[in-house]
Coordinates of C-alpha atoms and ligand atoms in Angstrom, one line a residue:
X1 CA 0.0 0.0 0.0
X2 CA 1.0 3.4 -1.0
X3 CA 1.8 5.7 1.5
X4 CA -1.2 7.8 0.4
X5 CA -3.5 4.8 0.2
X6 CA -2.5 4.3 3.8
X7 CA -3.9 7.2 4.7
X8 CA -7.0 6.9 2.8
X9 CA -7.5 3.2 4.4
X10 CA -6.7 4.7 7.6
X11 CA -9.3 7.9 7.1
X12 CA -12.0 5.5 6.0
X13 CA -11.7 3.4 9.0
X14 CA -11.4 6.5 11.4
X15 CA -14.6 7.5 9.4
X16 CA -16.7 4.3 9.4
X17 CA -15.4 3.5 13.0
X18 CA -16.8 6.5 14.2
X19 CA -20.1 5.8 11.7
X20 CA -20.4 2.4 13.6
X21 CA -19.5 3.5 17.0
X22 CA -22.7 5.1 17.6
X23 CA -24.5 3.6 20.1
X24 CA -27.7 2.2 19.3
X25 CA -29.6 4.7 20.5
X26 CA -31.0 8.2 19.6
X27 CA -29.4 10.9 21.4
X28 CA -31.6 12.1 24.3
X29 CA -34.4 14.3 23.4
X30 CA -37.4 14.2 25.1
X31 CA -39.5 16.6 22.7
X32 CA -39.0 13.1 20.6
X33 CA -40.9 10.7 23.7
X34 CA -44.1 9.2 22.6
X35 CA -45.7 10.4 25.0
X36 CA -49.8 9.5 24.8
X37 CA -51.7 12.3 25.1
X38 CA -49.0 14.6 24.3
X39 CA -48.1 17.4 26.6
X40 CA -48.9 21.2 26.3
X41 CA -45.5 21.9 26.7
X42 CA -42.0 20.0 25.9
X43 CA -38.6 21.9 26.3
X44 CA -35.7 19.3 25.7
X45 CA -32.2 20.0 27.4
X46 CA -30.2 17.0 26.1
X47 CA -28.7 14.7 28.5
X48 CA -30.3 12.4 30.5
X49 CA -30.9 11.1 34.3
X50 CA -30.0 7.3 34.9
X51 CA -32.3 5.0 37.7
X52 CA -29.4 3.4 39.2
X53 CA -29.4 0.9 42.4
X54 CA -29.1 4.5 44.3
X55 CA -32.5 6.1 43.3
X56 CA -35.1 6.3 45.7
X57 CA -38.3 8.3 45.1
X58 CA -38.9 10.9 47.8
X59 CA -42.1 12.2 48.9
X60 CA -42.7 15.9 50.5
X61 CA -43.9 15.4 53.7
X62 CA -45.9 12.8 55.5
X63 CA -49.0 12.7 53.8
X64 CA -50.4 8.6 53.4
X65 CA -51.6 10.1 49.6
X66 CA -47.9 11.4 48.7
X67 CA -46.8 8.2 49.8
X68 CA -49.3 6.1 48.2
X69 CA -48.6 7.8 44.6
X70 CA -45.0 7.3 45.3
X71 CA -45.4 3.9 46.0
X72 CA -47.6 3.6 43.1
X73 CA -44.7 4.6 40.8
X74 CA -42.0 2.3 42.9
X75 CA -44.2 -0.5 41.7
X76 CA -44.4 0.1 38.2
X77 CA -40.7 0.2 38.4
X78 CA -39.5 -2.3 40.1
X79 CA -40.8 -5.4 38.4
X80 CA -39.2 -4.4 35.0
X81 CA -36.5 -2.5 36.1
X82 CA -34.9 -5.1 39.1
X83 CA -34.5 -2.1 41.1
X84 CA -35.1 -1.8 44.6
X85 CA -36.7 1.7 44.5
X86 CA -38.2 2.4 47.8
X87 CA -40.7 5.4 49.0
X88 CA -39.1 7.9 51.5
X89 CA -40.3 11.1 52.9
X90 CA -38.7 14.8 53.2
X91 CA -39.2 18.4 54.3
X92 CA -36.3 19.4 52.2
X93 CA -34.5 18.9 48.2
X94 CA -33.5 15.3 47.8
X95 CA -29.5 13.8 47.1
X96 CA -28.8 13.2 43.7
X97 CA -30.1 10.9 42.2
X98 CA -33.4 10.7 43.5
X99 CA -37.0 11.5 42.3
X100 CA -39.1 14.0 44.1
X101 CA -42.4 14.2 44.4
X102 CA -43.8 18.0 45.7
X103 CA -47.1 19.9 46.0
X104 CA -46.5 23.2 45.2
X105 CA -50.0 24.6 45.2
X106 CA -48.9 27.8 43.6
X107 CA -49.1 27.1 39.8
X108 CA -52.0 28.0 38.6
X109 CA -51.6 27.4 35.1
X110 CA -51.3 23.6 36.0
X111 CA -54.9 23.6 37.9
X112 CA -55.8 20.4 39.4
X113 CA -54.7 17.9 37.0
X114 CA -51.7 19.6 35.7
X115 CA -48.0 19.2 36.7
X116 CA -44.5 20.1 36.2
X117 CA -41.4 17.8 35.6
X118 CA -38.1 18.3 35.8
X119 CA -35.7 16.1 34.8
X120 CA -31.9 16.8 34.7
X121 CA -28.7 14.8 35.0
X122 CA -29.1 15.0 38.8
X123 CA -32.8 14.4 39.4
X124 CA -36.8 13.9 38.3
X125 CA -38.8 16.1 39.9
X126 CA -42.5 16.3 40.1
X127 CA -44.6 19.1 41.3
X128 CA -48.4 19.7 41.0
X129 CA -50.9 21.6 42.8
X130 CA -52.9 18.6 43.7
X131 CA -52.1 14.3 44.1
X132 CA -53.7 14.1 40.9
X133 CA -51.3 15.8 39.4
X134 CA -48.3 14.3 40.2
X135 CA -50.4 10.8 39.6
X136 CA -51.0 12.0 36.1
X137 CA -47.0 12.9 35.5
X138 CA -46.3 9.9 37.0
X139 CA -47.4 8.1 33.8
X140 CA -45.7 10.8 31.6
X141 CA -42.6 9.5 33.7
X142 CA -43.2 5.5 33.0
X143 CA -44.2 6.8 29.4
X144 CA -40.5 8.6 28.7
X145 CA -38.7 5.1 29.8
X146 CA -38.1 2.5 27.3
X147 CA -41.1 0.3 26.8
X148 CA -40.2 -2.7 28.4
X149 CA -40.8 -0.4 31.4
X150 CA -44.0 -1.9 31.4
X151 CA -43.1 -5.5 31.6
X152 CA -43.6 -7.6 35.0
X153 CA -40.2 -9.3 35.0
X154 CA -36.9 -7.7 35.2
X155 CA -35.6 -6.9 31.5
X156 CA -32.0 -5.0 31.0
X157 CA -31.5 -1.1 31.4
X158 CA -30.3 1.6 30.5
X159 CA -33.6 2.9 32.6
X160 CA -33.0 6.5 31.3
X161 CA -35.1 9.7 31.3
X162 CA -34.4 12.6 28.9
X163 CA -33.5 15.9 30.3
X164 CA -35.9 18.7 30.4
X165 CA -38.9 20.5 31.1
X166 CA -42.5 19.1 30.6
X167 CA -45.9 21.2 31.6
X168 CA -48.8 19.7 31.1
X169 CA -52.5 19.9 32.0
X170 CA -55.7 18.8 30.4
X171 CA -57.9 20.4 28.4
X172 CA -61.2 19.2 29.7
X173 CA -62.0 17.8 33.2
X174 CA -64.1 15.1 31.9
X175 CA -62.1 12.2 30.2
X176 CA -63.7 9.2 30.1
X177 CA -64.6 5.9 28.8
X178 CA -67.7 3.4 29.6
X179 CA -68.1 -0.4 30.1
X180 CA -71.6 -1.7 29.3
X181 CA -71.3 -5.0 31.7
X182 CA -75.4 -5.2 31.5
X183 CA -75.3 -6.8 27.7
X184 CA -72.2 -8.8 28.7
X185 CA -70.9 -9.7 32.6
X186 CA -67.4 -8.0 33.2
X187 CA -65.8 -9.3 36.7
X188 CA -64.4 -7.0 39.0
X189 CA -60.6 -7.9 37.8
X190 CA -61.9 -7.0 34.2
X191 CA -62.8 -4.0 35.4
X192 CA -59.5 -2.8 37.7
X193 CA -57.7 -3.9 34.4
X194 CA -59.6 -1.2 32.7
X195 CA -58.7 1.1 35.2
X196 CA -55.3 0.9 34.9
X197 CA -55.3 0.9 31.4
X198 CA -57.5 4.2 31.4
X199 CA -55.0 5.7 34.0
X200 CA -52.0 5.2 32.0
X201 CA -53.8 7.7 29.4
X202 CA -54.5 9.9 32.1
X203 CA -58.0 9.4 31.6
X204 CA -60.3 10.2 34.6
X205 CA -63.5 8.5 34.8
X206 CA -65.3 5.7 34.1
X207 CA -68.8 5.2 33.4
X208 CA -70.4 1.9 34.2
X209 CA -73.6 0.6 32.4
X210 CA -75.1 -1.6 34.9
X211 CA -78.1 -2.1 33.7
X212 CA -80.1 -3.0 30.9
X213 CA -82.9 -5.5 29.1
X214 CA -80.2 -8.3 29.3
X215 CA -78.9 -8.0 32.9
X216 CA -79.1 -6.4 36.2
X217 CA -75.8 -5.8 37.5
X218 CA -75.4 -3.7 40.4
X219 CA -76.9 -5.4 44.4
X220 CA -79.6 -3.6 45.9
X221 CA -80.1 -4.5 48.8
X222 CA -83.7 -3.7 49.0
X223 CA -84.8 -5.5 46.0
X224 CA -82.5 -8.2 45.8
X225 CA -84.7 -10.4 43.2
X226 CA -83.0 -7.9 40.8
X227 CA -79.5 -9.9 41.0
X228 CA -80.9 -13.1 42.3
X229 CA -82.8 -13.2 38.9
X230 CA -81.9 -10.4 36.5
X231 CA -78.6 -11.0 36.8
X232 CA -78.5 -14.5 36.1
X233 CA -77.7 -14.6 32.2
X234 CA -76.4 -12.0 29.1
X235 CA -76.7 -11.8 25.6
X236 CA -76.4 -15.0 24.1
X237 CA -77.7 -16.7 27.3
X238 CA -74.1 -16.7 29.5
X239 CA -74.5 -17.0 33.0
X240 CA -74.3 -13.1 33.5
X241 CA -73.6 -11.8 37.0
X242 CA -73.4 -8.3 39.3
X243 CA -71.1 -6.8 41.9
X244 CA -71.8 -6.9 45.1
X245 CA -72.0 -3.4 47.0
X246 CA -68.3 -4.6 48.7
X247 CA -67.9 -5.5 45.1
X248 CA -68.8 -2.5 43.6
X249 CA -67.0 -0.6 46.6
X250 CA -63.5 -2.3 45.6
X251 CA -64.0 -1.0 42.1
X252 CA -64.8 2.7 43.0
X253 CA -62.0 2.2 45.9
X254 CA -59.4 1.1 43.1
X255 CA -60.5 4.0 41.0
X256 CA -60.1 6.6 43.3
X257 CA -56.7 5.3 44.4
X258 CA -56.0 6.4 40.8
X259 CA -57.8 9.7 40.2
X260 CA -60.9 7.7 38.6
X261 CA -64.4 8.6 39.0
X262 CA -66.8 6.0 38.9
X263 CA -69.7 7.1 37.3
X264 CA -72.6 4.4 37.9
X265 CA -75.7 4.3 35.6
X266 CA -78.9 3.0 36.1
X267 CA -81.2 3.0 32.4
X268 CA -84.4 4.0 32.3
X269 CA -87.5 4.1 31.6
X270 CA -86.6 1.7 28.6
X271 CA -83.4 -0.4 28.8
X272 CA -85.1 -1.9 32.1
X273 CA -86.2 -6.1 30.6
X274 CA -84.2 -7.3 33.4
X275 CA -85.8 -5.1 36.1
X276 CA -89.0 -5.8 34.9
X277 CA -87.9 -9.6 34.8
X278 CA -87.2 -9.6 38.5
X279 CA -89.3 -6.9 39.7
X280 CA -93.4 -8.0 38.8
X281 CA -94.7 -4.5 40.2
X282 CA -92.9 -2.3 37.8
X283 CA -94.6 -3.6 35.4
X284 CA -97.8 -1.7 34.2
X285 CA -100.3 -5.4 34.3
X286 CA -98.1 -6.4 37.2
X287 CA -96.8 -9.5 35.4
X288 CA -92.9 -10.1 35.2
X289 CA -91.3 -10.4 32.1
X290 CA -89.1 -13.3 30.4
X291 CA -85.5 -12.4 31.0
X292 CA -83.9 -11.5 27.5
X293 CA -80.6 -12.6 25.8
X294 CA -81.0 -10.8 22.4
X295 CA -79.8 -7.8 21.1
X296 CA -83.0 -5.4 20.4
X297 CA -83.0 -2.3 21.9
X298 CA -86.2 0.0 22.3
X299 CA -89.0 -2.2 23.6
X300 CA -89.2 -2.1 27.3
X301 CA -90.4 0.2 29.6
X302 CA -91.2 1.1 33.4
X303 CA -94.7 1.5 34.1
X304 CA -94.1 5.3 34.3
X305 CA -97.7 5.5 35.8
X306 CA -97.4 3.7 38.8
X307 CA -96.2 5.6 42.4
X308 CA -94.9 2.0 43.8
X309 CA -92.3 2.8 40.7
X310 CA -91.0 5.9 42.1
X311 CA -90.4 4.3 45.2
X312 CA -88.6 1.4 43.7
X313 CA -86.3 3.9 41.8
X314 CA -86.0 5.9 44.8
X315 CA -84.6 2.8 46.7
X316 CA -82.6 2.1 43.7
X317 CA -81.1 5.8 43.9
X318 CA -80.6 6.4 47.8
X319 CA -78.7 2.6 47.6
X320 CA -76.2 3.6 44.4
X321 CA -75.5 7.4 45.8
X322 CA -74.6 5.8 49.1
X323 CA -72.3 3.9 47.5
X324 CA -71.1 6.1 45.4
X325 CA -68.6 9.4 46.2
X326 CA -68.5 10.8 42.3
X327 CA -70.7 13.5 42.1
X328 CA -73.0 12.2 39.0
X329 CA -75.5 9.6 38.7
X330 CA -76.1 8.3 35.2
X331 CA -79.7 7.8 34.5
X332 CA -79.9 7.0 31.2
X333 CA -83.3 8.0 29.2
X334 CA -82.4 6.6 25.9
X335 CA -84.1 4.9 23.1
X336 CA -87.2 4.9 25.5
X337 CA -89.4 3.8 22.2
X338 CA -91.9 2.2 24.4
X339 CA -92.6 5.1 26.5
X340 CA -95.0 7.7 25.5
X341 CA -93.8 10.9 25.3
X342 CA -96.0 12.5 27.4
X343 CA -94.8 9.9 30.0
X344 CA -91.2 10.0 29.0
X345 CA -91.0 13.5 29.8
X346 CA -92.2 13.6 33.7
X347 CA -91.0 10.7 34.4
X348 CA -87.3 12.1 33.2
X349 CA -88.2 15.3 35.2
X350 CA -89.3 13.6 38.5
X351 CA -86.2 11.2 38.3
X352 CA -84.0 13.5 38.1
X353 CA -85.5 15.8 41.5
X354 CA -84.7 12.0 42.7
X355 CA -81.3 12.2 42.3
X356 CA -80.5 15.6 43.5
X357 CA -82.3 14.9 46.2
X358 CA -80.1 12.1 47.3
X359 CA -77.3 14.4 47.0
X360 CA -76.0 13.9 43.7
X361 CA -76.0 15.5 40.1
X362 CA -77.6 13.8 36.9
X363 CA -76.1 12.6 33.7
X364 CA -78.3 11.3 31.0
X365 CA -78.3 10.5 27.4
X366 CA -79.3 13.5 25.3
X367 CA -82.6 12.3 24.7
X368 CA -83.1 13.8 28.4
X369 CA -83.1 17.1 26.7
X370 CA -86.8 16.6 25.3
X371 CA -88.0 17.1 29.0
X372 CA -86.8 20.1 31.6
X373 CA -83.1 19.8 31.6
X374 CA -82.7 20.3 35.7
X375 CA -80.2 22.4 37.1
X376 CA -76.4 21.0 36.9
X377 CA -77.9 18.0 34.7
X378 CA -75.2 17.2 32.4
X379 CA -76.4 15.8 28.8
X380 CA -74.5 12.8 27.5
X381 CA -74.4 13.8 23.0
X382 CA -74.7 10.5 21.6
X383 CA -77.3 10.6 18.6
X384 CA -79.0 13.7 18.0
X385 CA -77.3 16.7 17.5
X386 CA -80.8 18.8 18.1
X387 CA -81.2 17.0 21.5
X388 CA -78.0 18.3 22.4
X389 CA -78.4 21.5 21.2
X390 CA -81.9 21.6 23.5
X391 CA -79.9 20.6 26.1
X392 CA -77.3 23.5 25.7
X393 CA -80.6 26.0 25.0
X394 CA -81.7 24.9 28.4
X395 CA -78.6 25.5 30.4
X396 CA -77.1 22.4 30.6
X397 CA -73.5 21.4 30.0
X398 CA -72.2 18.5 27.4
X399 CA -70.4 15.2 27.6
X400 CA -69.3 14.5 23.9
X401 CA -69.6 10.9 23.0
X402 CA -71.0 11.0 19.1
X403 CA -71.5 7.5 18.3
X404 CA -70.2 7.9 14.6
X405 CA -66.8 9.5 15.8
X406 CA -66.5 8.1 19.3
X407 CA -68.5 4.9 20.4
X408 CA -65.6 2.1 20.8
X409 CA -68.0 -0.5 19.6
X410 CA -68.3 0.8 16.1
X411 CA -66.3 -1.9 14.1
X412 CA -62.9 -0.4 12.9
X413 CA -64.0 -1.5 9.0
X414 CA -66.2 -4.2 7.2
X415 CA -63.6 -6.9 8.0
X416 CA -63.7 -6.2 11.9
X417 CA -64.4 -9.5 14.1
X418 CA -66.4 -7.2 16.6
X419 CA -68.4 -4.7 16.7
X420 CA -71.2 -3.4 15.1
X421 CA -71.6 -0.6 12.6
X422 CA -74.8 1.0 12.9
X423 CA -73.3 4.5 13.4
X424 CA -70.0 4.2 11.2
X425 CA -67.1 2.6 10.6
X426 CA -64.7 3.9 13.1
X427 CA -60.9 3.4 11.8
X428 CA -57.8 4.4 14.0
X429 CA -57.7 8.0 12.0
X430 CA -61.3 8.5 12.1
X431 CA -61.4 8.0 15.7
X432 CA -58.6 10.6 16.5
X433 CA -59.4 13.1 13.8
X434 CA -62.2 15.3 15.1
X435 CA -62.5 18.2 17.5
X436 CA -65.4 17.9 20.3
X437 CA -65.3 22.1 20.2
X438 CA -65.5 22.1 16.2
X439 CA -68.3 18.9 15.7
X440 CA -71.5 20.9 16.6
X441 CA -71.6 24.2 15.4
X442 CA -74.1 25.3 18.3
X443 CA -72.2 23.7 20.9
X444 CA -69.3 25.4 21.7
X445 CA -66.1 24.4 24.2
X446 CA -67.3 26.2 26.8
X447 CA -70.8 24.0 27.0
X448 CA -68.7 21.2 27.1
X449 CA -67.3 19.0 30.0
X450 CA -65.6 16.6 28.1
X451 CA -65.4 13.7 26.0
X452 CA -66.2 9.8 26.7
X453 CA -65.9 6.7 24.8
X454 CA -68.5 4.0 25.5
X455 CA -68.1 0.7 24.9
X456 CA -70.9 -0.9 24.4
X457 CA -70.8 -4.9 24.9
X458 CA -73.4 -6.5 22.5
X459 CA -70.6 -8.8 20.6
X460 CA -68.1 -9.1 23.1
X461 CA -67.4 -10.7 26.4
X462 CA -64.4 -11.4 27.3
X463 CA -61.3 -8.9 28.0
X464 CA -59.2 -9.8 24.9
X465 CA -62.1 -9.4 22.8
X466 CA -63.4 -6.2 24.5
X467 CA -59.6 -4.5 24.3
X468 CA -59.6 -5.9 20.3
X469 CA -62.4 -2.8 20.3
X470 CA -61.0 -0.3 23.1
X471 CA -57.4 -0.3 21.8
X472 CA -55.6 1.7 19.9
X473 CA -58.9 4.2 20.0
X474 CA -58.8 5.2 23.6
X475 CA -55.7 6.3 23.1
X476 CA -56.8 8.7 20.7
X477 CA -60.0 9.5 22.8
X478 CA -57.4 10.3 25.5
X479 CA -55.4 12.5 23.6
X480 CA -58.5 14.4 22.3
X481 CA -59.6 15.1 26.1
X482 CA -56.1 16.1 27.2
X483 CA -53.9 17.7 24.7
X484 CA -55.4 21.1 23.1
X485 CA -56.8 20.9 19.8
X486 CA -54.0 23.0 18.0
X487 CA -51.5 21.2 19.3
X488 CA -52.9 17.5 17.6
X489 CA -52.4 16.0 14.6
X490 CA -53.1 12.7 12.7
X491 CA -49.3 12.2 10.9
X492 CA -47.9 13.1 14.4
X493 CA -50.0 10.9 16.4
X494 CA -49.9 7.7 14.2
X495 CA -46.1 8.0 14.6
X496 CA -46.4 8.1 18.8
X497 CA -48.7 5.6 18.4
X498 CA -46.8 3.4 16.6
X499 CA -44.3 3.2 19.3
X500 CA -46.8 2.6 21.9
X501 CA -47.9 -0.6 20.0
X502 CA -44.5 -1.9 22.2
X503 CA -46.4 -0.6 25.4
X504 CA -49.9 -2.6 24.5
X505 CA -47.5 -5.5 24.0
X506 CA -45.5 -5.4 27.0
X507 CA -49.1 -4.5 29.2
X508 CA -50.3 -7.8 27.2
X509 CA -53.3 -5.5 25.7
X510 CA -54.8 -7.1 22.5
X511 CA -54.8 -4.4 20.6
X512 CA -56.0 -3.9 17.1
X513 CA -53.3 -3.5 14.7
X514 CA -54.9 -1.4 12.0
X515 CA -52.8 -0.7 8.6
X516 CA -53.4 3.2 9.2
X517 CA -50.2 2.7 11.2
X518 CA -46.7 1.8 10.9
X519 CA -46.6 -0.6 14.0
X520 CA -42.8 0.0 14.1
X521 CA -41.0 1.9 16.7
X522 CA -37.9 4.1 17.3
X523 CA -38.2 3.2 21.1
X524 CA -34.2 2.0 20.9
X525 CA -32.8 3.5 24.2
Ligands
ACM1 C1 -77.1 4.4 23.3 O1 -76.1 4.1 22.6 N1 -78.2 3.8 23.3 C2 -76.9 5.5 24.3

């Protein structure tokens, strides 16, 4: 070799030895974290902060909450990680090293769900105004770590955060999603599962169905034939079956431990076979009904003129709101084909007098708006724009949940194995590309509480099949309730979710892969 081919050979390996020295990871930036919903505000710093053997996550003071939502953290970290990260409590900064968990209670900006973090090379530190905060910042933090975060049994680090500054706070107070277990049984580990999973999007309440023409789901304890016998079977003829009030307790306990409101909802005046099954009074020739396992919709109703049904619901009511700290009752009101409308509508109005009554505020589906929308009643937009638009015209406040952009049980395309299509077809893009300010032209942000996804449970039953439905879509429904309308966009989004197609794997969710996204992921730290 030539002296000047020597130099070349030696050039070309400096240059493809520093080409291949890389490591095999992108250089920290956290503006470029997948996070799901994406945060109002990113600033990256470069650099990063390492969990090592030496972190420990440190609490302000001595409050049982602070510690709880430490601990909560610890455990989502330890498992996967192999780290021994244990909960301790301060007046003061933490060593390096550490995270820190604060209430600052000054940041207005950040309200009640909002919170700062900071992450440098020396520490993560989380402040909010409120424990829901630094719950919901928690998941931004498990969301910036690799993936495999999420896994149960120890995996191999590096465990690294990206430096910088995230602030972040929702953009409506209502974020939710709802499980109909009345057309299909969901046990109460179904359900926590569904917690979690609606925590990790920082969603904050969950609506339960628990009632309909197919089951009775919910124990009251004054009319117990309801479970004994209208809870006995499901669509299809399964064997059905209800929570117990402890039952039902655990679930809204395990919500509230993370920020969840459990919204519990009783249909009537139609929706109510199974009632009217168990129940031979509420029926208007005082004859019970056969219990059904179809899928109609529209054909049952109370016997709207009878008192002894007003004292039934009232027992129903004053059981559910004792049991219940979340501000709202769901009463349902929809597709009440059976009713009259001159009974529909005083039988809505005295119903809902029930419920405030018993302490509480009313949520309804926006067929409510056709009678006196009470004080505080919030109406539920589902099908009819005009009955929302009443509702607004009267006062009230809306939860967005239009069944052609929103309902989870609208199949994803003609090929879907679940689902039903009655409303739309509900791909991945469709689902995310809408604004709930922009959809109704009468109803404007500020008549709006939020945004929920139902899922309704007519051709599904069991977790794997009900998540095929719920995910990726929630996601998207989460992002649409969180993250402001300017900041979101479809070719942005389906990237982020691409990478969290590794997260759904490692939390063993059986997601639907749909071809609108590139199930591929950068997630290489
Ligand atoms: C509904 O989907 N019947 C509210």
């Amino acid at each position: 070799m030539t002296p000047m081919k020597f130099k070349f050979f030696v050039q070309s390996a400096l240059a493809l030895s520093v080409l291949f020295s890389q490591p095999a990871c992108t250089p920290s930036d956290l503006s470029k974290e997948n996070m799901i919903p994406l945060p109002v505000s990113i600033v990256s710093a470069g650099g990063s902060f390492n969990l090592t053997d030496q972190t420990n996550i440190f609490v302000q003071g001595e409050s049982a909450e602070m510690k709880q939502i430490g601990q909560y953290l610890a455990d989502k970290l330890n498992p996967s990680t192999g780290l021994t990260i244990k909960v301790k409590t301060t007046t003061d900064t933490p060593a390096p090293g550490n995270i820190f968990l604060s209430i600052s209670g000054k940041d207005t900006e950040l309200g009640d769900e909002g919170y700062q973090l900071t992450i440098s090379d020396k520490s993560v530190h989380l402040e909010a105004n409120k424990p829901a905060g630094l719950f919901h910042g928690i998941q931004t933090i498990r969301q910036i770590l690799p993936a495999k975060v999420e896994m149960k049994t120890a995996q191999k680090g590096p465990w690294k955060l990206d430096n910088g500054v995230i602030r972040d706070f929702p953009e409506y107070g209502y974020r939710g999603s709802m499980l109909d277990v009345a057309r299909h049984f969901f046990g109460i580990d179904d359900v926590k599962n569904f917690i979690e999973q609606l925590a990790y999007y920082k969603m904050n309440v969950l609506h339960l169905h628990l009632s309909d023409d197919q089951g009775w789901r919910i124990e009251i304890k004054s009319w117990p034939n309801l479970t004994a016998h209208g809870g006995k079977t499901e669509v299809g003829g399964g064997e059905g079956g209800y929570y117990t009030q402890e039952q039902y307790k655990e679930i809204v306990k395990y919500a509230q431990d993370r920020y969840i409101t459990i919204i519990p909802e009783i249909d009537m005046p139609g929706h109510t076979n199974a009632a009217l099954a168990s129940v031979a009074m509420l029926n208007c020739d005082g004859k019970p009904k056969e219990l059904y396992t179809g899928t109609e919709v529209g054909f049952s109703t109370l016997c709207t003129s009878k008192e002894t049904t007003y004292q039934f619901i009232d027992d129903v009511i004053r059981e559910l709101a004792a049991i219940t700290p979340g501000e709202y009752l769901h009463i349902g009101g929809d597709e009440s084909h059976a009713t009259k409308i001159e009974d529909y509508i005083p039988f809505m109005n005295r119903v809902q007098d029930m419920v405030v009554a018993h302490g509480k505020k009313v949520l309804a589906w926006d067929e409510i708006a056709l009678a006196t929308v009470k004080p505080n009643t919030v109406v539920q937009y589902w099908a009819k724009a005009e009955n929302a638009i009443k509702g607004v015209a009267q006062g009230a406040k809306v939860l967005m949940s239009p069944a052609k952009n929103a309902y989870l049980d609208m199949q994803y395309d003609s090929t879907s194995t679940y689902g039903l299509h009655w409303a739309a077809y509900i791909e991945v893009d469709k689902g995310y590309n809408w604004d709930p300010a922009n959809l109704v032209p009468e109803i404007k942000k500020e008549n709006i509480v939020g945004i929920e996804a139902p899922l309704w449970s007519e051709t599904v039953g069991a977790r794997q099949e009900a998540e095929y439905l719920i995910f990726p879509r929630l996601l998207g429904y989460a992002e649409i309730g969180w993250t402001p309308a300017k900041l979101r966009s479809w070719p942005a989004y389906r990237v982020r979710l691409a990478n969290h197609g590794e997260r759904m794997k490692a939390m063993n969710i059986n997601f639907y892969p749909s071809k609108m996204v590139r199930w591929e992921t950068n997630d290489v730290k």
